[in-house]
mmCIF file of C-alpha atoms in Angstrom:
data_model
loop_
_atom_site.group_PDB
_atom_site.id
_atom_site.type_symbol
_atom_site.label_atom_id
_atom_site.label_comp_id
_atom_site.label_asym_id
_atom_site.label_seq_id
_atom_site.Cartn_x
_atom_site.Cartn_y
_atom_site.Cartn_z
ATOM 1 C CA UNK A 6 -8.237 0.471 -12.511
ATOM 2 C CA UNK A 7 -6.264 -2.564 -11.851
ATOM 3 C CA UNK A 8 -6.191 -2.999 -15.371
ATOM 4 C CA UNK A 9 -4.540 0.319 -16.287
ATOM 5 C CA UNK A 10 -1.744 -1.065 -13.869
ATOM 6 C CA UNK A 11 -1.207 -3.774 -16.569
ATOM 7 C CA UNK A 12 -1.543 -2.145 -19.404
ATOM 8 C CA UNK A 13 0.860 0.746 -18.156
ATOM 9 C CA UNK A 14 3.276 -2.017 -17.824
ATOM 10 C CA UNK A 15 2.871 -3.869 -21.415
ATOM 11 C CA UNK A 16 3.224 -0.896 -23.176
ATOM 12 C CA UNK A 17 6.374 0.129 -20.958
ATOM 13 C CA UNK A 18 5.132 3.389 -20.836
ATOM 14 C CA UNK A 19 6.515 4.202 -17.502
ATOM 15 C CA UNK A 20 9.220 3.022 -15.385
ATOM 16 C CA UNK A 21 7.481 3.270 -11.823
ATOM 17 C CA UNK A 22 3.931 2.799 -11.304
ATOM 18 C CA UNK A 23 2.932 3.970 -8.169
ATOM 19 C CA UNK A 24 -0.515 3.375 -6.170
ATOM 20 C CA UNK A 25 -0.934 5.520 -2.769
ATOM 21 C CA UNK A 26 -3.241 3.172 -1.399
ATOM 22 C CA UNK A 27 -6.099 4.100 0.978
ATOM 23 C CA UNK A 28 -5.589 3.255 4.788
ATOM 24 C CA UNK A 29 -4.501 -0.295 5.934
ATOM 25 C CA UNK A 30 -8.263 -2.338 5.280
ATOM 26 C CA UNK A 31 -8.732 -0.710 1.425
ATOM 27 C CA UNK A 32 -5.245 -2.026 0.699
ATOM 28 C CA UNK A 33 -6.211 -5.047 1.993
ATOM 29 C CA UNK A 34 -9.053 -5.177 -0.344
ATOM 30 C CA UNK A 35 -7.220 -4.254 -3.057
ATOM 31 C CA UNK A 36 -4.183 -6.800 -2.704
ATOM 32 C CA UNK A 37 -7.139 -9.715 -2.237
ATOM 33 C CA UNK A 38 -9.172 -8.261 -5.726
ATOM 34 C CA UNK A 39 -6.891 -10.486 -8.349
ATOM 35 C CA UNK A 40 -7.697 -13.539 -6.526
ATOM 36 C CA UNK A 41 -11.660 -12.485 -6.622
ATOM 37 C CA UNK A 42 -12.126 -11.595 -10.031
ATOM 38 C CA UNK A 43 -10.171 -15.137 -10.840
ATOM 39 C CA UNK A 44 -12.941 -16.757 -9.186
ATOM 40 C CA UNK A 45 -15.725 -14.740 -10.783
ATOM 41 C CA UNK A 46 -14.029 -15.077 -14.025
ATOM 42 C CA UNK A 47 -13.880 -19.184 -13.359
ATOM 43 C CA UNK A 48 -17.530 -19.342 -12.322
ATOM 44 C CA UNK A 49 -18.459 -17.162 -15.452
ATOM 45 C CA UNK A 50 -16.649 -19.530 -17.738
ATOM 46 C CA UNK A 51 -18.348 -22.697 -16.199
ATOM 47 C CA UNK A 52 -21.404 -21.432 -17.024
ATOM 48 C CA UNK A 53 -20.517 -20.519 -20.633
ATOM 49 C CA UNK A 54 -18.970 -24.005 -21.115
ATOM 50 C CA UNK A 55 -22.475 -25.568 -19.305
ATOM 51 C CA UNK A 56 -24.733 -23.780 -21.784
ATOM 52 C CA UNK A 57 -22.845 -22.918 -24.749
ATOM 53 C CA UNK A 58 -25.276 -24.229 -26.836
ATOM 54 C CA UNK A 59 -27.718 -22.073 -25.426
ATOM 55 C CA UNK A 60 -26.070 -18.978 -26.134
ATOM 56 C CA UNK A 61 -23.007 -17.128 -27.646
ATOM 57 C CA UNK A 62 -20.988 -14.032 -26.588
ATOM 58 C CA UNK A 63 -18.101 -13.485 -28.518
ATOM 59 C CA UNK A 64 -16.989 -10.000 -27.539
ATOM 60 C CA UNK A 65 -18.958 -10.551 -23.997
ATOM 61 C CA UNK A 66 -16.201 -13.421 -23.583
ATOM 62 C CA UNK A 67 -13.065 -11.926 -25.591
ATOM 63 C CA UNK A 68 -13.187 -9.226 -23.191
ATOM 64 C CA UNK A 69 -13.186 -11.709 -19.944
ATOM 65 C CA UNK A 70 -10.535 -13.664 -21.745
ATOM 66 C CA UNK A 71 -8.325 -10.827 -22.039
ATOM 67 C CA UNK A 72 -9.696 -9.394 -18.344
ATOM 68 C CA UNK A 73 -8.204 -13.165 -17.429
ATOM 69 C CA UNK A 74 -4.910 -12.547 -19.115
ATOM 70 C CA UNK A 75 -4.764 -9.150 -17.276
ATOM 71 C CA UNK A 76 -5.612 -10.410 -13.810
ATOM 72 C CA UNK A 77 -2.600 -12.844 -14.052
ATOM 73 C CA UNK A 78 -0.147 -10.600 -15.032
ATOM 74 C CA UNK A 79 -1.009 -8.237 -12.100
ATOM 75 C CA UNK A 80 -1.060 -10.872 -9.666
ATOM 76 C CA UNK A 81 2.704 -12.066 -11.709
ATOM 77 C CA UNK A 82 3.082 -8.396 -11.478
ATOM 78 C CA UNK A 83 2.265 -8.120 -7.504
ATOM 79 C CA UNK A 84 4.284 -10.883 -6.809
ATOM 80 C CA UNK A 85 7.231 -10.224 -8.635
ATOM 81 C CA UNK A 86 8.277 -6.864 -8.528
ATOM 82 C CA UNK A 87 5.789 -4.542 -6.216
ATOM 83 C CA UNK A 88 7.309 -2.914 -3.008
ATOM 84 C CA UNK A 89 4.613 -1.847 -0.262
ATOM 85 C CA UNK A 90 6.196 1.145 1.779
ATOM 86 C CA UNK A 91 4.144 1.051 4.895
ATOM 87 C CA UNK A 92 2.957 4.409 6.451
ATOM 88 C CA UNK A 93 2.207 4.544 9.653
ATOM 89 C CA UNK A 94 1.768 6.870 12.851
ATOM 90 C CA UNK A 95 3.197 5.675 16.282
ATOM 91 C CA UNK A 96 0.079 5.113 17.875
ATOM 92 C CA UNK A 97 -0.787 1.315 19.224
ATOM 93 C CA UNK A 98 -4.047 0.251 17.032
ATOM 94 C CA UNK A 99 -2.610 2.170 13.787
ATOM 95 C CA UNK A 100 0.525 -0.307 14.643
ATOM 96 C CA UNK A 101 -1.561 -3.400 15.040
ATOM 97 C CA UNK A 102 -2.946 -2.457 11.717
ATOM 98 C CA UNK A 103 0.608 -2.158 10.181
ATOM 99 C CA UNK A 104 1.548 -5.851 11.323
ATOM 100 C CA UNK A 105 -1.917 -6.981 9.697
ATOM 101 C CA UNK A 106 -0.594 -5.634 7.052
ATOM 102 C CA UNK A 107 2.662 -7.075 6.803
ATOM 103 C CA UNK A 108 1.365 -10.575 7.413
ATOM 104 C CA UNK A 109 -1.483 -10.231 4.668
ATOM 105 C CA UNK A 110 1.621 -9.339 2.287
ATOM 106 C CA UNK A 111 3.290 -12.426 3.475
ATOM 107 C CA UNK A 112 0.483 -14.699 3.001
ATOM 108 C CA UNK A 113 0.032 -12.876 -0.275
ATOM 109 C CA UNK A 114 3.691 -13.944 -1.476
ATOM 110 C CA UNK A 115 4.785 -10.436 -1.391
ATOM 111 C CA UNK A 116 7.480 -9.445 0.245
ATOM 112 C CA UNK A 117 7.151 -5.964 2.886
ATOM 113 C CA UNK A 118 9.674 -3.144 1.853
ATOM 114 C CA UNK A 119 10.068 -0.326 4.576
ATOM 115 C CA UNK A 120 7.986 1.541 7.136
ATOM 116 C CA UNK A 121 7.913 4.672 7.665
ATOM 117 C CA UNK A 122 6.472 6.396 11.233
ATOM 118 C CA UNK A 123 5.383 9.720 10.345
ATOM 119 C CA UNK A 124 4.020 12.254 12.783
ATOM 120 C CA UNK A 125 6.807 11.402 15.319
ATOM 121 C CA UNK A 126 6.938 14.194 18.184
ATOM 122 C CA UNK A 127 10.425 15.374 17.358
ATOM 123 C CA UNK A 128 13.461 14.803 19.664
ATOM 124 C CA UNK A 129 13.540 18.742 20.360
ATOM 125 C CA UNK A 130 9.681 18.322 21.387
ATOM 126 C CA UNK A 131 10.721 17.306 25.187
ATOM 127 C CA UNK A 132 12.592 20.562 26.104
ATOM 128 C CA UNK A 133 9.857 22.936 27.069
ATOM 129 C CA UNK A 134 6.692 22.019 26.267
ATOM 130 C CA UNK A 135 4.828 19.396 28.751
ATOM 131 C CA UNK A 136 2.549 18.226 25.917
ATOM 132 C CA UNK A 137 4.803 17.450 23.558
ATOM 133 C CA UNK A 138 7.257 15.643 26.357
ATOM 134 C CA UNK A 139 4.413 13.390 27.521
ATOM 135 C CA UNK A 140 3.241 12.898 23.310
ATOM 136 C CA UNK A 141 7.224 12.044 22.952
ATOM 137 C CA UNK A 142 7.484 9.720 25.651
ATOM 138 C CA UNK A 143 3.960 8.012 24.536
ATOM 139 C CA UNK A 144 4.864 7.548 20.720
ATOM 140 C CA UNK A 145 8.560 6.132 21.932
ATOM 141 C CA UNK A 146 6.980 3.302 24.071
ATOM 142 C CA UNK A 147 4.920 2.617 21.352
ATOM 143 C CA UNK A 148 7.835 2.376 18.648
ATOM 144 C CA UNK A 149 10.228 0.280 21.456
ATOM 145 C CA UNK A 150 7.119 -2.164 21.687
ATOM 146 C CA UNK A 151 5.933 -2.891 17.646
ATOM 147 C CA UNK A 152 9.671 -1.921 16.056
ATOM 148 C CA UNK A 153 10.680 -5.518 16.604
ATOM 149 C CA UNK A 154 7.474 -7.143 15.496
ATOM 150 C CA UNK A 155 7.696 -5.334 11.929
ATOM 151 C CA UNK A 156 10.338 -7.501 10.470
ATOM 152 C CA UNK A 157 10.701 -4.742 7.750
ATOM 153 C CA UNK A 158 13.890 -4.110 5.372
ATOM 154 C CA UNK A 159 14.743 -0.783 6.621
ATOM 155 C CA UNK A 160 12.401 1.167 9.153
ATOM 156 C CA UNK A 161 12.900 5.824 8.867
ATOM 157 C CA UNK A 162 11.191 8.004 10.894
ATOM 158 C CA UNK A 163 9.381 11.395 9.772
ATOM 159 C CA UNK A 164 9.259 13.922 12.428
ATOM 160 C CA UNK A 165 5.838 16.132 12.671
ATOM 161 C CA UNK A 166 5.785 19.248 10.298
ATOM 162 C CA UNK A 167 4.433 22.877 11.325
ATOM 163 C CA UNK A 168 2.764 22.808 8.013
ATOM 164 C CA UNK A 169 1.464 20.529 5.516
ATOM 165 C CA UNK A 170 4.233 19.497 2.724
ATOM 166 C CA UNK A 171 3.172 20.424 -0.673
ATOM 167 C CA UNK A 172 4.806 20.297 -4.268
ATOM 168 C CA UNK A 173 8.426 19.041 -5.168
ATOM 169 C CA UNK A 174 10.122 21.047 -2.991
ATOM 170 C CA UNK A 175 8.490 19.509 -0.122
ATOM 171 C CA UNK A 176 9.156 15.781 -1.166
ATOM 172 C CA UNK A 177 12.787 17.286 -1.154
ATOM 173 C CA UNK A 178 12.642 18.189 2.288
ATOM 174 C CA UNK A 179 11.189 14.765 3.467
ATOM 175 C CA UNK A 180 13.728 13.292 1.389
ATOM 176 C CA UNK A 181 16.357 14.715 3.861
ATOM 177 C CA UNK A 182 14.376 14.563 6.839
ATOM 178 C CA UNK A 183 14.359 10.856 6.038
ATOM 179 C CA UNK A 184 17.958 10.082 5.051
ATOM 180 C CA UNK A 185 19.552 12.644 6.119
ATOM 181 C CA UNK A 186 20.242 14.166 9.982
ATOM 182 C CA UNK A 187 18.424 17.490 8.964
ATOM 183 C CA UNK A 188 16.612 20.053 11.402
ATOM 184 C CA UNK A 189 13.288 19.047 12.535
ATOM 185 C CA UNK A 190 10.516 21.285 13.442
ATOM 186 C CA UNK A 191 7.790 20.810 15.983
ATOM 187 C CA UNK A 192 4.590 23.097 16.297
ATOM 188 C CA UNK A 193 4.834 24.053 19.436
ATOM 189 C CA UNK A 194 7.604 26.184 17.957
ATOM 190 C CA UNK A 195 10.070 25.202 20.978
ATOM 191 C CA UNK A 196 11.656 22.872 18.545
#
């Protein structure tokens, strides 16, 4: 899969190549993978060099050449021109996570792009409704405490939805929900 990454990009087939990663510890994973298969791939090749008189592979070890090649370009790749929008909800641990996060990227040599909190408790979510006034004052302490320990480009909030957002013209409407100062709508239907 990481391969198809790098191939996308040789054959310039597409302008933007984007992965929705799995939660916080499988992106993890996945940002650590170039650096693993390096060392398999190093390992693999001391051993052909140690008993190449033993045995020969030639398309065993064309094929981990050019698996080689293709590791280092994603890792170039990675390095040089991937953005990681964060995604997170306002909740303490799911924050903790986030700043894990953002320091793996740093000791990764990738630079973190934005963060988005989705599932905020709209402003309109106080007046009324005594659940979603105590949720809203909750998820606010939590943003006041982590906002300045995600040193993040640009940080945009995504208020909670009455229903699931499907198809493009849903995308539009968190498109102005995030940039622009559009309604918001709350479930408890008071907002």
């Amino acid at each position: 899969a990481l391969l198809k990454v790098v191939e996308g990009q040789r054959k310039e087939d597409y302008d933007t190549i984007i992965l929705d990663a799995a939660p916080t510890g499988h992106f993890l994973r996945f940002l650590e993978t170039p650096g693993l298969v390096e060392e398999w791939l190093r390992a693999i090749f001391q051993l052909f060099l140690k008993y190449r008189g033993l045995f020969r592979m030639p398309r065993f070890e064309g094929f981990l050449v050019e698996l080689s090649k293709g590791i280092k370009e994603l890792k170039a790749l990675l390095l040089s021109r991937a953005v990681v929008l964060a995604v997170a909800t306002p909740w303490a641990m799911v924050m903790e996570e986030t700043r894990d996060l953002i320091d793996s990227l740093k000791r990764a040599g990738m630079t973190p792009g934005s963060l988005i909190i989705n599932m905020v408790a709209p402003p309109s979510a106080s007046g009324g409704c005594p659940l979603c006034t105590r949720l809203r004052q909750a998820q606010g302490k939590v943003i006041e405490v982590f906002a300045p320990l995600l040193p993040l480009r640009e940080a945009a909030v995504l208020y909670r939805q009455s229903e699931e957002l499907r198809g493009l013209e849903a995308l539009e409407q968190v498109a102005n929900l995030l940039y622009q100062d559009s309604g918001v709508l709350c479930d408890c239907g008071k907002g």
